[in-house]
Coordinates of C-alpha atoms in Angstrom, one line a residue:
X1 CA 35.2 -3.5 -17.5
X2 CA 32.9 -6.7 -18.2
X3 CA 29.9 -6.7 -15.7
X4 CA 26.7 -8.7 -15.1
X5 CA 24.2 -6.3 -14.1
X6 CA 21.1 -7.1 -11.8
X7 CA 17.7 -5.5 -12.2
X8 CA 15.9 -5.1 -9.0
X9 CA 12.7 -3.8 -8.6
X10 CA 12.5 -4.7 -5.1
X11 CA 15.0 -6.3 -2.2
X12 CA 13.3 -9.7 -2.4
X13 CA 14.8 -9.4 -6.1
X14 CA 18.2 -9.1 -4.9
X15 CA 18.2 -11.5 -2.7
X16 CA 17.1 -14.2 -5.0
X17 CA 19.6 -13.3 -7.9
X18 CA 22.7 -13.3 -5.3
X19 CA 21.7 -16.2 -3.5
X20 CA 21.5 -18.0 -6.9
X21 CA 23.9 -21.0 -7.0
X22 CA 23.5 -20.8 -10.9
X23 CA 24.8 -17.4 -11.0
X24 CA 28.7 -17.1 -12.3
X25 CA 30.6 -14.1 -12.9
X26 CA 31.4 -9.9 -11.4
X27 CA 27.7 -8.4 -10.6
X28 CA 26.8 -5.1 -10.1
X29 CA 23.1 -4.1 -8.7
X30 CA 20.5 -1.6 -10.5
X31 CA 18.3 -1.0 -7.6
X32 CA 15.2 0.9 -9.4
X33 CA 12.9 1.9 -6.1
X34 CA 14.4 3.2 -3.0
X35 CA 14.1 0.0 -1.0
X36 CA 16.5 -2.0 -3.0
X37 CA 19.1 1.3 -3.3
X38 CA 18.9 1.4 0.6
X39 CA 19.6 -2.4 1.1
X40 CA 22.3 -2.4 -1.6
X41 CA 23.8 0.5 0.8
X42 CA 22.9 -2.0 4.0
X43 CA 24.8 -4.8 2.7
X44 CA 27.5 -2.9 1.0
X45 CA 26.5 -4.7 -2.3
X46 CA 27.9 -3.0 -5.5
X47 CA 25.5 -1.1 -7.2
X48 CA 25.1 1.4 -10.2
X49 CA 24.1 5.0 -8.8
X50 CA 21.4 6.4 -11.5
X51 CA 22.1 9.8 -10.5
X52 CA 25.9 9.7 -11.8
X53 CA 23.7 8.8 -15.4
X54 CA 21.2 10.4 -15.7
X55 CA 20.9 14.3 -15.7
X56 CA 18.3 16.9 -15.3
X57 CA 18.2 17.8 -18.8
X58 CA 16.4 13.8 -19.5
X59 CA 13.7 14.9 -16.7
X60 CA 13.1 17.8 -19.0
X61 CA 12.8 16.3 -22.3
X62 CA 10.9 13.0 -21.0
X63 CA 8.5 15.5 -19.5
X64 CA 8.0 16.9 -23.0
X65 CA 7.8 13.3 -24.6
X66 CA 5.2 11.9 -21.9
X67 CA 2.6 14.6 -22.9
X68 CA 3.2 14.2 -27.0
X69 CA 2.6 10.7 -26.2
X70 CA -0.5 10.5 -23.9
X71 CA -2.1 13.5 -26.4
X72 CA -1.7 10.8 -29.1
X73 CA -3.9 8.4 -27.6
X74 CA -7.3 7.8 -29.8
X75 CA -10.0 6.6 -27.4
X76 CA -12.9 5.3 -28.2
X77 CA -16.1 7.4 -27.8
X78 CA -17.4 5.7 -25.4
X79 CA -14.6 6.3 -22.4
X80 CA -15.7 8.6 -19.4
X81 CA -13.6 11.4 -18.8
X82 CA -12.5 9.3 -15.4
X83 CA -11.1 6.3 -17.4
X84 CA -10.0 8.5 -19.9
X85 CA -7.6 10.4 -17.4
X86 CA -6.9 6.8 -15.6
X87 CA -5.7 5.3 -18.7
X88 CA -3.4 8.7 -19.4
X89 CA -2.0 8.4 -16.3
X90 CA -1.3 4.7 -16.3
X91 CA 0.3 4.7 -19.7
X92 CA 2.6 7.6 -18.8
X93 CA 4.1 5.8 -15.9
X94 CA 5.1 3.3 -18.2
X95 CA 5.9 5.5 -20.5
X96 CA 8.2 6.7 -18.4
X97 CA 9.9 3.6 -16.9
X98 CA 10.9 2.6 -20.4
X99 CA 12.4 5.6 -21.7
X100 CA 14.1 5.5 -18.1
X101 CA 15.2 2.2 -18.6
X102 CA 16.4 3.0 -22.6
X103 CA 18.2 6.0 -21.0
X104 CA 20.3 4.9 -18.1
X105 CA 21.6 1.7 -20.3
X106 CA 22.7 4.4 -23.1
X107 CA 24.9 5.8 -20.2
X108 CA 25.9 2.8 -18.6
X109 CA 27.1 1.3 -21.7
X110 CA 29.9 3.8 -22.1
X111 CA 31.1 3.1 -18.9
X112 CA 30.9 -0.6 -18.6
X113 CA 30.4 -3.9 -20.8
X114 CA 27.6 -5.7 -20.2
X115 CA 28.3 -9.2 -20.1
X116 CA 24.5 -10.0 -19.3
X117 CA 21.2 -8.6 -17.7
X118 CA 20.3 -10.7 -14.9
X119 CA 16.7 -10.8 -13.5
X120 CA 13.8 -11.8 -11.8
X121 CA 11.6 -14.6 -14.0
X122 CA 8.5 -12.8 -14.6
X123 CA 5.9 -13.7 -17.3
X124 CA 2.4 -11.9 -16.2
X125 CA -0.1 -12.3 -18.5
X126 CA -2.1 -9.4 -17.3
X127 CA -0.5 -6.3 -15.2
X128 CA -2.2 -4.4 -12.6
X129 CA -0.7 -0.9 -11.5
X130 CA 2.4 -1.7 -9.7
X131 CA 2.8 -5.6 -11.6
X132 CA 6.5 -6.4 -11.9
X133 CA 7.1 -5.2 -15.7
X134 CA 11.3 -5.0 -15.7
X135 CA 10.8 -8.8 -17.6
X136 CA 8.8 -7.4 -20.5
X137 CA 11.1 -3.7 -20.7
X138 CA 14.6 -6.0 -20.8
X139 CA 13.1 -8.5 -23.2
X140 CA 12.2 -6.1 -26.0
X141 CA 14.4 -3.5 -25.2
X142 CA 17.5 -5.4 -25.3
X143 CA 16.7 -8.8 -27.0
X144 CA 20.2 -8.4 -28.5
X145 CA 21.5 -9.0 -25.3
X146 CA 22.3 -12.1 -22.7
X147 CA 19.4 -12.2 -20.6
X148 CA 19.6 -14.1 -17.4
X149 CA 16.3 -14.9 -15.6
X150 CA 16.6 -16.3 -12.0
X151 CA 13.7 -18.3 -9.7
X152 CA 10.4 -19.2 -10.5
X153 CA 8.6 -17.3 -12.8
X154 CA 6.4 -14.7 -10.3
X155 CA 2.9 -15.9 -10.2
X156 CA -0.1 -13.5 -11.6
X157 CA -2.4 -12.2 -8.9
X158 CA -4.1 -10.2 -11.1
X159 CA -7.5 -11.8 -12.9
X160 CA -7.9 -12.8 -16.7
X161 CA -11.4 -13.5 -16.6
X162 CA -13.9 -10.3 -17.1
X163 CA -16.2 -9.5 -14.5
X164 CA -19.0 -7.0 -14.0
X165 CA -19.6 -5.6 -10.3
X166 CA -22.8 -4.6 -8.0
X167 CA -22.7 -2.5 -5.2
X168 CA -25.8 -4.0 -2.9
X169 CA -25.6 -1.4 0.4
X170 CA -28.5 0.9 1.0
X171 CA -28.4 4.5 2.8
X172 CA -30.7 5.0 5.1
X173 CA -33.0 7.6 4.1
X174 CA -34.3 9.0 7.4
X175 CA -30.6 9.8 8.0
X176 CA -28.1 12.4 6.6
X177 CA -25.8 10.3 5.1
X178 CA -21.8 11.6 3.9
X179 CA -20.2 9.9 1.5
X180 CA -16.4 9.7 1.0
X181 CA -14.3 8.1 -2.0
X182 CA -12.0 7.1 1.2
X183 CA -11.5 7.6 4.5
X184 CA -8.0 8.8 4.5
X185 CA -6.3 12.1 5.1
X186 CA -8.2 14.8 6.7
X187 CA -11.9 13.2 6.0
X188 CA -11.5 11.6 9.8
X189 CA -12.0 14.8 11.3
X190 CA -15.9 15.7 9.5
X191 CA -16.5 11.8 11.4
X192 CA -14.7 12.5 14.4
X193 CA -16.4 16.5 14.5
X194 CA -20.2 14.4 14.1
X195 CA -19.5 11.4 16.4
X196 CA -22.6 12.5 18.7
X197 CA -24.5 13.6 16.4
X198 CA -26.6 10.0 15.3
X199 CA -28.6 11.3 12.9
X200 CA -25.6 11.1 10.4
X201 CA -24.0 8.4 8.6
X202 CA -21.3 7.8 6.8
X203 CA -20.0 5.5 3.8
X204 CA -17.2 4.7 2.4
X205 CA -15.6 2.5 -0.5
X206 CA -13.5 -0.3 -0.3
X207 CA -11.3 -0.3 -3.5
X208 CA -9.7 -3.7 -2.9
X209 CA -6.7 -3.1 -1.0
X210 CA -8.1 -4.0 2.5
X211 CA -9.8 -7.4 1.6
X212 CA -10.2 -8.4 4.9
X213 CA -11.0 -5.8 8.1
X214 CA -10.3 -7.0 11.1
X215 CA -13.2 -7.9 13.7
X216 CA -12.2 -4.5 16.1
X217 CA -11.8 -2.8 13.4
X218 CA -15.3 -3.9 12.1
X219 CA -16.3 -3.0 15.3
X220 CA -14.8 0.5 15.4
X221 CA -16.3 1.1 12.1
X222 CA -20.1 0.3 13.2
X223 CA -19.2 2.8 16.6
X224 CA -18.4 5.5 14.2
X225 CA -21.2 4.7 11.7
X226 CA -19.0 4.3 9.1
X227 CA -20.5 2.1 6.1
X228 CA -17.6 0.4 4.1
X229 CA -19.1 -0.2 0.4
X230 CA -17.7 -3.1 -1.5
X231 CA -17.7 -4.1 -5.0
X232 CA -19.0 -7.6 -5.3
X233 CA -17.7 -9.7 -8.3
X234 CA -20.5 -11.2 -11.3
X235 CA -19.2 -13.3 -13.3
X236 CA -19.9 -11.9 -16.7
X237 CA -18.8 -13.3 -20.3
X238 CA -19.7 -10.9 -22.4
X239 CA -16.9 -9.9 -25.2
X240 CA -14.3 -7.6 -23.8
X241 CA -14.1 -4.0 -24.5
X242 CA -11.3 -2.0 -25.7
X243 CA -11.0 1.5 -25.1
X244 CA -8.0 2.9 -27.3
X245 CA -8.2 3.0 -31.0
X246 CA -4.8 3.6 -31.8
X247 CA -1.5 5.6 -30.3
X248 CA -0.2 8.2 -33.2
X249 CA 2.9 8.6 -30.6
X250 CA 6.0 8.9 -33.4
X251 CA 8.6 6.9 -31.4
X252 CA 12.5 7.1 -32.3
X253 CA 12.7 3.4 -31.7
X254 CA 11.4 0.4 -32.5
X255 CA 11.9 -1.2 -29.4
X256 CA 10.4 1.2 -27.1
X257 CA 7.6 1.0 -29.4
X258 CA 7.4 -2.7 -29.2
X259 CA 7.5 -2.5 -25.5
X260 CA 5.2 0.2 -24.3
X261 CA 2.7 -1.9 -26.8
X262 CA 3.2 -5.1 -25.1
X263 CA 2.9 -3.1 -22.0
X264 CA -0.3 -1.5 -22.6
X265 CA -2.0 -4.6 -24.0
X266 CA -1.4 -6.6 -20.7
X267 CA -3.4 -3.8 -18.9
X268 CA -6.3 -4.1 -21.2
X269 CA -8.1 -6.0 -18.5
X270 CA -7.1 -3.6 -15.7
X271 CA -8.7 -0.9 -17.4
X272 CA -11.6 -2.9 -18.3
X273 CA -11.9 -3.6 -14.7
X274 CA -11.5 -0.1 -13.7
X275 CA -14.7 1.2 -16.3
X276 CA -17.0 -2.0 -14.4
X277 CA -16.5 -0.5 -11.2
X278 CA -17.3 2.8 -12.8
X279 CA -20.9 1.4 -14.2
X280 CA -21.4 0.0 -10.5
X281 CA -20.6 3.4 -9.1
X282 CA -23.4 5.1 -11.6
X283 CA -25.6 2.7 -10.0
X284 CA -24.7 2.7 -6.6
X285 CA -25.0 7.1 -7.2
X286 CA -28.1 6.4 -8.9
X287 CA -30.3 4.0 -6.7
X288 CA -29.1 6.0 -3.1
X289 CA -29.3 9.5 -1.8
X290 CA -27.1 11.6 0.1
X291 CA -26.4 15.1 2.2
X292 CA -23.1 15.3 1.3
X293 CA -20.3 13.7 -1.1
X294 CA -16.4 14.7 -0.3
X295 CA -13.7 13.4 -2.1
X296 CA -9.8 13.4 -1.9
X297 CA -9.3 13.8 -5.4
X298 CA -10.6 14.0 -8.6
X299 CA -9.3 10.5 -9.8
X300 CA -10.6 6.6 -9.9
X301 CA -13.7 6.4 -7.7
X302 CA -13.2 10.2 -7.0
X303 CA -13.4 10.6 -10.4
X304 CA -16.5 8.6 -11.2
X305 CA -18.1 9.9 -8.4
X306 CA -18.2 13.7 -9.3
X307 CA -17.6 13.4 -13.4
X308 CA -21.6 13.7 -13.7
X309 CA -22.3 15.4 -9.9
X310 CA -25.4 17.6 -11.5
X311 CA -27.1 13.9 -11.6
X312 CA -26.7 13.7 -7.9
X313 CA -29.1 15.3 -5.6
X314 CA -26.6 17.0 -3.3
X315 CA -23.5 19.1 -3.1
X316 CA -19.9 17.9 -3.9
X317 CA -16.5 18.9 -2.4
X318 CA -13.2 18.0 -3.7
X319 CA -10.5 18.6 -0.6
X320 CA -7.6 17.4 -2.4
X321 CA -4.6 15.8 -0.6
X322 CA -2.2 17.1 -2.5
X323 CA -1.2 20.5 -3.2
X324 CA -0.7 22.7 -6.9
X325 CA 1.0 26.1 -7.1
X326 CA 1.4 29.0 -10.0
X327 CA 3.9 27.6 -13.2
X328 CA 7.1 29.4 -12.6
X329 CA 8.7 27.6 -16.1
X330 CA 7.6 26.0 -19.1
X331 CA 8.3 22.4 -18.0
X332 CA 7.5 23.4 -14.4
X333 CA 3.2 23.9 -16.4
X334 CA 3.9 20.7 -17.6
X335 CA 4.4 18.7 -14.7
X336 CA 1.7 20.9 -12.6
X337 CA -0.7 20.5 -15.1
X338 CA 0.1 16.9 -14.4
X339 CA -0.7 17.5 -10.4
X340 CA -4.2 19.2 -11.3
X341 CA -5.2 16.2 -13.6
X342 CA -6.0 14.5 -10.4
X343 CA -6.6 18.0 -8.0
X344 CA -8.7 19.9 -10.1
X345 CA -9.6 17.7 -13.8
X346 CA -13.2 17.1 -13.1
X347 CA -16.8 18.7 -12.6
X348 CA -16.9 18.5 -9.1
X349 CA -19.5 21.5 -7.6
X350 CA -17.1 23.0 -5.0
X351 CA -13.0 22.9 -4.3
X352 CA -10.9 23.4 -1.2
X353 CA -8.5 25.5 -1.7
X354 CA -6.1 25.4 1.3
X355 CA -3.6 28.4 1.3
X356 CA -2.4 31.0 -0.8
X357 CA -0.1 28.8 -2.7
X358 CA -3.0 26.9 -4.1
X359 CA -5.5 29.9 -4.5
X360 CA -2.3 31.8 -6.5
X361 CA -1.9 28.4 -8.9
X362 CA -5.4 29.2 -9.6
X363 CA -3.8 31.6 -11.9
X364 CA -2.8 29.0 -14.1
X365 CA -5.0 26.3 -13.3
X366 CA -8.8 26.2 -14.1
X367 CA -11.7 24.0 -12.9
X368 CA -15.3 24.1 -13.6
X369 CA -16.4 24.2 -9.9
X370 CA -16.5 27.1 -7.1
X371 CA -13.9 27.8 -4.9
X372 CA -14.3 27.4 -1.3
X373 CA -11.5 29.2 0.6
X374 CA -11.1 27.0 3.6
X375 CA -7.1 27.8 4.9
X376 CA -4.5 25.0 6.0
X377 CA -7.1 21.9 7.3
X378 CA -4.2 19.8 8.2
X379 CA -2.1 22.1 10.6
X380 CA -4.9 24.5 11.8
X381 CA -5.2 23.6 15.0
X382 CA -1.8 23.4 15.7
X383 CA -1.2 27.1 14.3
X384 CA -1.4 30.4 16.2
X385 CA -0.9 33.6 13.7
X386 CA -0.6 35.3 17.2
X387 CA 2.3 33.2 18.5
X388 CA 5.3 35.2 19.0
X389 CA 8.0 31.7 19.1
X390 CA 10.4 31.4 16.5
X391 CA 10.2 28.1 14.8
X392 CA 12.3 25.4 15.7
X393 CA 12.0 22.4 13.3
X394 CA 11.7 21.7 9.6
X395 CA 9.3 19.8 8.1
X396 CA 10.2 17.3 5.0
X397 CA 7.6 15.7 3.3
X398 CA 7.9 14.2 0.0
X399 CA 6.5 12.3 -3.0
X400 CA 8.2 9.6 -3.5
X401 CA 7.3 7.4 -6.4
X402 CA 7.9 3.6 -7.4
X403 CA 9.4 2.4 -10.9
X404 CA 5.9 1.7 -11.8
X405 CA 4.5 5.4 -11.5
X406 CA 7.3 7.6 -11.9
X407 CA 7.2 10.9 -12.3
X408 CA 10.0 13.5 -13.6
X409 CA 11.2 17.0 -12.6
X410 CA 8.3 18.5 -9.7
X411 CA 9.0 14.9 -7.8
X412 CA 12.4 13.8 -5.9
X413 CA 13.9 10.3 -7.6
X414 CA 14.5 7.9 -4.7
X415 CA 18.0 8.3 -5.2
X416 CA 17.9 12.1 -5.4
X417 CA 15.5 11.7 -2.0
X418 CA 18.6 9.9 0.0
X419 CA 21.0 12.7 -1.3
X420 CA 19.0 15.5 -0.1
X421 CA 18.7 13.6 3.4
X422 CA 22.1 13.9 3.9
X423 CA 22.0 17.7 3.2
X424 CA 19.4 17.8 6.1
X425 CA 21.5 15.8 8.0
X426 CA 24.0 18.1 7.9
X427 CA 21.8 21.6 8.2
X428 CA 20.2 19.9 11.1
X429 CA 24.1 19.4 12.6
X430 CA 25.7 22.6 12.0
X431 CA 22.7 25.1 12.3
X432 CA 21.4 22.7 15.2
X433 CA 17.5 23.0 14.1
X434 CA 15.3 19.8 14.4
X435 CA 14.7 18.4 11.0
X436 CA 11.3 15.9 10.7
X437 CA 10.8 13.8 7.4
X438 CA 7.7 12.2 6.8
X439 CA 7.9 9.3 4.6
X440 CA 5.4 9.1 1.8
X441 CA 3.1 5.9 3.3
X442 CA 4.1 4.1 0.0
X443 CA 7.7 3.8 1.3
X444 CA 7.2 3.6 4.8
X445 CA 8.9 0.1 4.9
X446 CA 12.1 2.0 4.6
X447 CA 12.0 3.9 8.0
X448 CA 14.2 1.0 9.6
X449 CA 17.1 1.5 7.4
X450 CA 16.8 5.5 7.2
X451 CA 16.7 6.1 10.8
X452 CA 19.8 4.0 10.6
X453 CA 21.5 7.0 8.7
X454 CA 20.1 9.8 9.7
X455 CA 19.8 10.1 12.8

């Protein structure tokens, strides 16, 4: 069977490629994020399944792959142990997406010709984390076949030019003042629990997704003493930096190699961007004092902020928002030891450790901190050990990931995702127990057409 098939990393992708008046020929969809899987369901579009082609055994030895390759990564001697773990991280997701990519067109192959590839027009010159990068994978991967780019090539938002950054806010210093490297999760509760208690203060950073804040929100801010800290731009022309030496990575093919090189050298300046914020964050640390830093995790500002804590003049806590338990397999320590990069990978004074799942992991996970055995922050006050009631509902909450940061084995695949939703479904039916799913926020544009299924 002859086919055209099209790539979509998101819905607006679909809709441009079918609405195409240039477009001749059968087409079947690849929807690669959950979005564009659940709209090619909506619209009864044809579309190619990934999980009838690829099978758990890939997970296993893609998991195995993606640490030979990060491990052979030669930095520089200069990179932090931050930007060191950033770049990792980054450079496995792509890892990742290609060698997903490669694999699902093995299998599709020997079920269908391929007349041609159809796609989006996308010719970035830079990427940032989530950029559109199917253009780049298709065009080295499979420059031996008929490529079909549709619309206007998507415009670059992210910048060429090099800047340095300054952080200009003061703390006050007849104040205790609590920083945070976000204000997400549970760290709204140490405000809310110190909202009359004015001789504290609070700051905050602003990483550049919320450019603008609203004026009430402004306003709500300044009510709860909250101090958002941004990064202001200096133009700066000095020569740019480049922090890996070389990749020793041994690849099967040629094109993959190709690719995850052209890849990797249009984030250059993303990760160049990253280490400037880091020298403003040194700064910032450096020219400020406070009571009390808390951070989410151990990553980006996270990161920088408690990679050298024994510099900073006060305490630090890491109250991760995620959650690591005991290996139970040898790929299963693989992809936890994954989890802890960004849980437990740093040199901050004190961690949270939440419940006995994540005290037992501590069996196979190390950090350099102490352990601060704190029980379940989220749920607490919603728990009594004393309560006799039998539970009535289920709680679903999962990680869902984006083409652009996948992860394999410990993480549900979007498509695997909607076909464990209709195993709730049908628990929920027949044993009549209330099932709730909580969307990862990532994917919460996709409640509309879940509630749709599910009911």
């Amino acid at each position: 069977m002859s086919v055209k098939i099209c790539i979509a990393e998101k819905t607006k992708d679909i809709s441009l490629i079918y609405n195409s008046k240039d477009l001749i020929g059968d087409l079947i969809c690849l929807p690669l994020n959950l979005e564009p899987y659940l709209y090619c369901i909506d619209k009864k579009i044809k579309f190619i399944d990934p999980i009838n082609f690829i099978d758990n055994q890939f997970h296993k030895t893609i998991l195995v792959e993606g640490e030979n390759f990060v491990d052979s990564i030669i930095f520089d001697g200069k990179v932090s142990k931050t930007l060191a773990l950033e770049i990792k991280s980054i450079l496995r997701h792509r890892f990742y997406s290609v060698l997903f990519i490669s694999e699902l067109f093995k299998n599709i192959r020997k079920k269908y010709k391929i007349e041609s590839i159809v796609i989006p027009k996308s010719n970035l010159k830079s990427h940032g984390y989530h950029s559109p990068i199917i253009d780049d994978i298709t065009s080295n991967l499979f420059s031996e076949s008929s490529i079909e780019r549709m619309g206007n090539p998507a415009e670059s938002n992210d910048e060429t030019h090099s800047y340095a950054y300054k952080i200009e806010m003061k703390t006050k210093n007849n104040k205790k003042n609590i920083l945070f490297n976000s204000i997400g999760y549970n760290f709204k509760r140490v405000i809310y629990s110190k909202i009359f208690s004015f001789k504290y203060n609070f700051y905050t950073f602003n990483d550049g997704q919320e450019k603008n804040i609203s004026l009430i929100k402004r306003i709500i801010l300044k009510l709860l003493r909250i101090n958002i800290i941004n990064f202001k731009k200096i133009n700066h022309n000095s020569e740019n930096i480049t922090f890996i030496k070389n990749i020793n990575y041994k690849f099967s093919d040629p094109k993959i190699k190709k690719t995850i090189s052209l890849l990797t050298n249009k984030l250059e300046n993303f990760f160049l961007d990253f280490y400037k914020k880091g020298n403003a964050i040194d700064d910032f640390l450096r020219n400020n004092s406070f009571s009390l830093i808390l951070v989410s995790n151990v990553k980006n500002i996270g990161g920088f902020i408690t990679e050298n804590y024994k510099k900073i003049a006060c305490p630090t806590v890491s109250i991760s928002h995620g959650i690591v338990s005991e290996k139970n397999s040898t790929y299963d320590e693989i992809y936890k030891k994954i989890i802890a990069s960004a849980v437990f990978t740093s040199n901050s004074e004190y961690f949270a450790i939440q419940s006995k799942i994540a005290e037992n992991s501590l069996n196979t996970h190390k950090f350099n901190g102490k352990k601060i055995i704190t029980g379940n922050i989220l749920f607490s006050e919603n728990c009594n050990p004393k309560s006799t009631k039998k539970p009535k509902q289920i709680l679903f909450a999962v990680t869902l990931k984006q083409f652009t940061n996948l992860q394999f084995l410990g993480v549900e695949m979007y498509y695997e995702f909607v076909k464990n939703l209709h195993l709730l479904n049908k628990l929920s039916l027949e044993k009549n127990i209330k099932t709730i799913v909580k969307i990862h926020p990532t994917e919460a544009k996709c409640i509309i057409y879940l509630k749709n299924y599910f009911k």
